[in-house]
Amino acid sequence: MKDIFLSLGSNIGERGENIARAIAELSGHGVRVVQKSSLYETEPVEFLAQGWFLNCVVEVETELTARELMQALLEIERSAGRERVAPKGPRIIDMDILLFGPLVVREAELEIPHPRMTERRFVLVPLAEIAADLVHPVLKNTVAELLAETGDRSEVRLSS
């Protein structure tokens, strides 16, 4: 399956190491990383009383279904020590499916395309770096167009 994109973020501990470890663990779940964006320092959105995040986007290939992939991501998060204490709060690692090819899923536990990806510069900036011409399967706009049109003005800068 092509055009599968995941978002990763961390704002606790060694953020870069947390992301690198999560990416490395994907292969043990039958997920191959095709390309990875740069790392970006991003200010928190919604829940502001927390440290800045490090974020990136990866393109992957897998034979897993979307539900199986989501279960694999949750397992990687748990093995890294993620605890879901406060919604949108600090986290060791956060992994989300942004796009899964042309698939559209609207279930209680899984929504693809990610329902808030167009409202988040911390997702759109790294996604545009590696897939600016990719077309959103529902909105029919490219990632570059979505980034230009988003109302999110939060700071997103390349990590040094």
Tab-separated table of C-alpha atoms in Angstrom:
chain	number	residue	atom	x	y	z
A	1	MET	CA	0.000	0.000	0.000
A	2	LYS	CA	1.362	3.425	-0.939
A	3	ASP	CA	0.773	6.941	0.385
A	4	ILE	CA	0.564	5.972	4.040
A	5	PHE	CA	1.758	8.809	6.254
A	6	LEU	CA	2.304	8.854	9.999
A	7	SER	CA	2.874	11.789	12.322
A	8	LEU	CA	5.198	11.422	15.308
A	9	GLY	CA	5.706	13.817	18.186
A	10	SER	CA	7.377	13.939	21.585
A	11	ASN	CA	7.779	16.576	24.302
A	12	ILE	CA	9.052	14.541	27.265
A	13	GLY	CA	12.615	13.384	27.847
A	14	GLU	CA	15.021	12.923	24.948
A	15	ARG	CA	12.503	13.853	22.279
A	16	GLY	CA	14.683	13.023	19.278
A	17	GLU	CA	15.638	9.646	20.721
A	18	ASN	CA	11.977	8.899	21.501
A	19	ILE	CA	11.036	9.547	17.875
A	20	ALA	CA	14.018	7.608	16.477
A	21	ARG	CA	13.204	4.619	18.700
A	22	ALA	CA	9.534	4.640	17.643
A	23	ILE	CA	10.507	4.790	13.961
A	24	ALA	CA	12.963	1.913	14.451
A	25	GLU	CA	10.253	-0.190	16.116
A	26	LEU	CA	7.964	0.097	13.087
A	27	SER	CA	9.962	-2.545	11.191
A	28	GLY	CA	9.235	-5.110	13.916
A	29	HIS	CA	5.549	-4.635	13.158
A	30	GLY	CA	5.795	-5.158	9.407
A	31	VAL	CA	6.035	-1.455	8.551
A	32	ARG	CA	8.801	-0.153	6.266
A	33	VAL	CA	9.751	3.529	6.357
A	34	VAL	CA	10.048	4.933	2.821
A	35	GLN	CA	10.972	8.506	3.730
A	36	LYS	CA	11.146	10.783	6.745
A	37	SER	CA	10.775	14.521	7.093
A	38	SER	CA	13.147	16.708	9.033
A	39	LEU	CA	12.511	17.167	12.740
A	40	TYR	CA	10.606	20.323	13.689
A	41	GLU	CA	10.363	22.197	16.977
A	42	THR	CA	6.681	23.017	17.444
A	43	GLU	CA	4.824	24.972	20.039
A	44	PRO	CA	2.006	23.179	21.855
A	45	VAL	CA	-1.500	23.610	20.472
A	46	GLU	CA	-4.730	23.548	22.537
A	47	PHE	CA	-3.100	22.424	25.833
A	48	LEU	CA	-0.516	25.206	26.112
A	49	ALA	CA	0.930	24.566	29.601
A	50	GLN	CA	3.572	22.092	28.450
A	51	GLY	CA	6.942	21.989	26.728
A	52	TRP	CA	7.499	22.358	22.995
A	53	PHE	CA	7.286	19.263	20.833
A	54	LEU	CA	9.616	17.691	18.353
A	55	ASN	CA	7.581	16.453	15.368
A	56	CYS	CA	8.117	14.709	12.060
A	57	VAL	CA	6.186	12.799	9.424
A	58	VAL	CA	7.156	9.485	7.852
A	59	GLU	CA	5.868	7.773	4.756
A	60	VAL	CA	5.550	4.018	5.222
A	61	GLU	CA	4.603	0.875	3.345
A	62	THR	CA	2.877	-2.083	4.957
A	63	GLU	CA	0.627	-5.038	4.271
A	64	LEU	CA	-1.237	-4.274	7.519
A	65	THR	CA	-4.778	-2.976	7.424
A	66	ALA	CA	-5.381	0.501	8.805
A	67	ARG	CA	-6.772	-0.984	12.035
A	68	GLU	CA	-3.779	-3.312	12.395
A	69	LEU	CA	-1.420	-0.392	11.795
A	70	MET	CA	-3.201	1.671	14.466
A	71	GLN	CA	-2.854	-1.224	16.923
A	72	ALA	CA	0.868	-1.442	16.112
A	73	LEU	CA	1.284	2.305	16.772
A	74	LEU	CA	-0.531	2.018	20.100
A	75	GLU	CA	1.692	-0.920	21.054
A	76	ILE	CA	4.845	1.087	20.220
A	77	GLU	CA	3.533	4.012	22.293
A	78	ARG	CA	2.828	1.712	25.266
A	79	SER	CA	6.237	0.047	25.048
A	80	ALA	CA	7.851	3.525	25.129
A	81	GLY	CA	6.003	4.254	28.370
A	82	ARG	CA	3.273	6.545	27.083
A	83	GLU	CA	0.575	7.224	29.644
A	84	ARG	CA	-2.611	8.956	28.592
A	85	VAL	CA	-3.059	11.246	31.591
A	86	ALA	CA	-4.319	14.546	30.135
A	87	PRO	CA	-5.919	14.841	26.688
A	88	LYS	CA	-3.519	16.731	24.382
A	89	GLY	CA	-1.034	16.807	27.273
A	90	PRO	CA	2.669	15.964	27.490
A	91	ARG	CA	3.770	12.666	25.995
A	92	ILE	CA	6.870	10.571	25.483
A	93	ILE	CA	5.671	9.611	22.016
A	94	ASP	CA	2.552	10.231	19.986
A	95	MET	CA	1.949	8.401	16.715
A	96	ASP	CA	-0.986	9.025	14.405
A	97	ILE	CA	-2.071	7.784	11.004
A	98	LEU	CA	-2.563	10.866	8.836
A	99	LEU	CA	-3.386	9.221	5.509
A	100	PHE	CA	-3.732	5.623	4.388
A	101	GLY	CA	-3.812	5.921	0.611
A	102	PRO	CA	-7.323	6.784	-0.581
A	103	LEU	CA	-8.939	5.054	2.413
A	104	VAL	CA	-11.582	6.929	4.405
A	105	VAL	CA	-12.509	5.508	7.829
A	106	ARG	CA	-14.898	7.114	10.329
A	107	GLU	CA	-15.131	4.954	13.435
A	108	ALA	CA	-15.038	5.706	17.156
A	109	GLU	CA	-11.457	4.449	17.536
A	110	LEU	CA	-10.064	5.330	14.103
A	111	GLU	CA	-10.532	8.232	11.710
A	112	ILE	CA	-8.616	8.434	8.433
A	113	PRO	CA	-7.707	10.900	7.046
A	114	HIS	CA	-6.788	12.291	10.456
A	115	PRO	CA	-9.700	14.639	11.247
A	116	ARG	CA	-7.575	17.549	12.502
A	117	MET	CA	-4.539	17.305	10.237
A	118	THR	CA	-5.601	20.342	8.190
A	119	GLU	CA	-5.740	22.443	11.378
A	120	ARG	CA	-2.206	21.633	12.525
A	121	ARG	CA	0.923	23.239	11.137
A	122	PHE	CA	3.001	20.741	13.140
A	123	VAL	CA	1.567	18.084	10.821
A	124	LEU	CA	1.278	20.018	7.567
A	125	VAL	CA	4.779	21.531	7.518
A	126	PRO	CA	6.670	18.206	7.761
A	127	LEU	CA	4.120	16.493	5.508
A	128	ALA	CA	4.565	19.216	2.872
A	129	GLU	CA	8.337	18.716	3.060
A	130	ILE	CA	8.039	15.133	1.796
A	131	ALA	CA	4.680	15.102	-0.035
A	132	ALA	CA	3.620	18.634	-1.016
A	133	ASP	CA	1.729	17.431	-4.102
A	134	LEU	CA	-0.135	14.625	-2.345
A	135	VAL	CA	-3.914	15.115	-2.656
A	136	HIS	CA	-6.122	14.771	0.426
A	137	PRO	CA	-8.620	11.977	-0.445
A	138	VAL	CA	-11.653	13.855	0.903
A	139	LEU	CA	-10.869	17.548	0.462
A	140	LYS	CA	-9.132	17.059	-2.932
A	141	ASN	CA	-6.533	19.743	-2.122
A	142	THR	CA	-2.798	19.139	-2.151
A	143	VAL	CA	-0.869	19.198	1.100
A	144	ALA	CA	0.801	22.435	-0.047
A	145	GLU	CA	-2.636	24.013	-0.579
A	146	LEU	CA	-3.849	22.795	2.820
A	147	LEU	CA	-0.789	24.317	4.471
A	148	ALA	CA	-1.334	27.647	2.700
A	149	GLU	CA	-4.988	27.682	3.761
A	150	THR	CA	-4.743	26.528	7.392
A	151	GLY	CA	-5.823	28.942	10.095
A	152	ASP	CA	-3.212	27.564	12.507
A	153	ARG	CA	-0.519	30.155	13.171
A	154	SER	CA	1.464	28.184	15.754
A	155	GLU	CA	5.241	28.263	15.411
A	156	VAL	CA	6.907	25.399	13.559
A	157	ARG	CA	10.667	25.642	12.937
A	158	LEU	CA	13.371	23.270	11.795
A	159	SER	CA	15.127	21.630	14.704
A	160	SER	CA	18.808	22.492	14.984
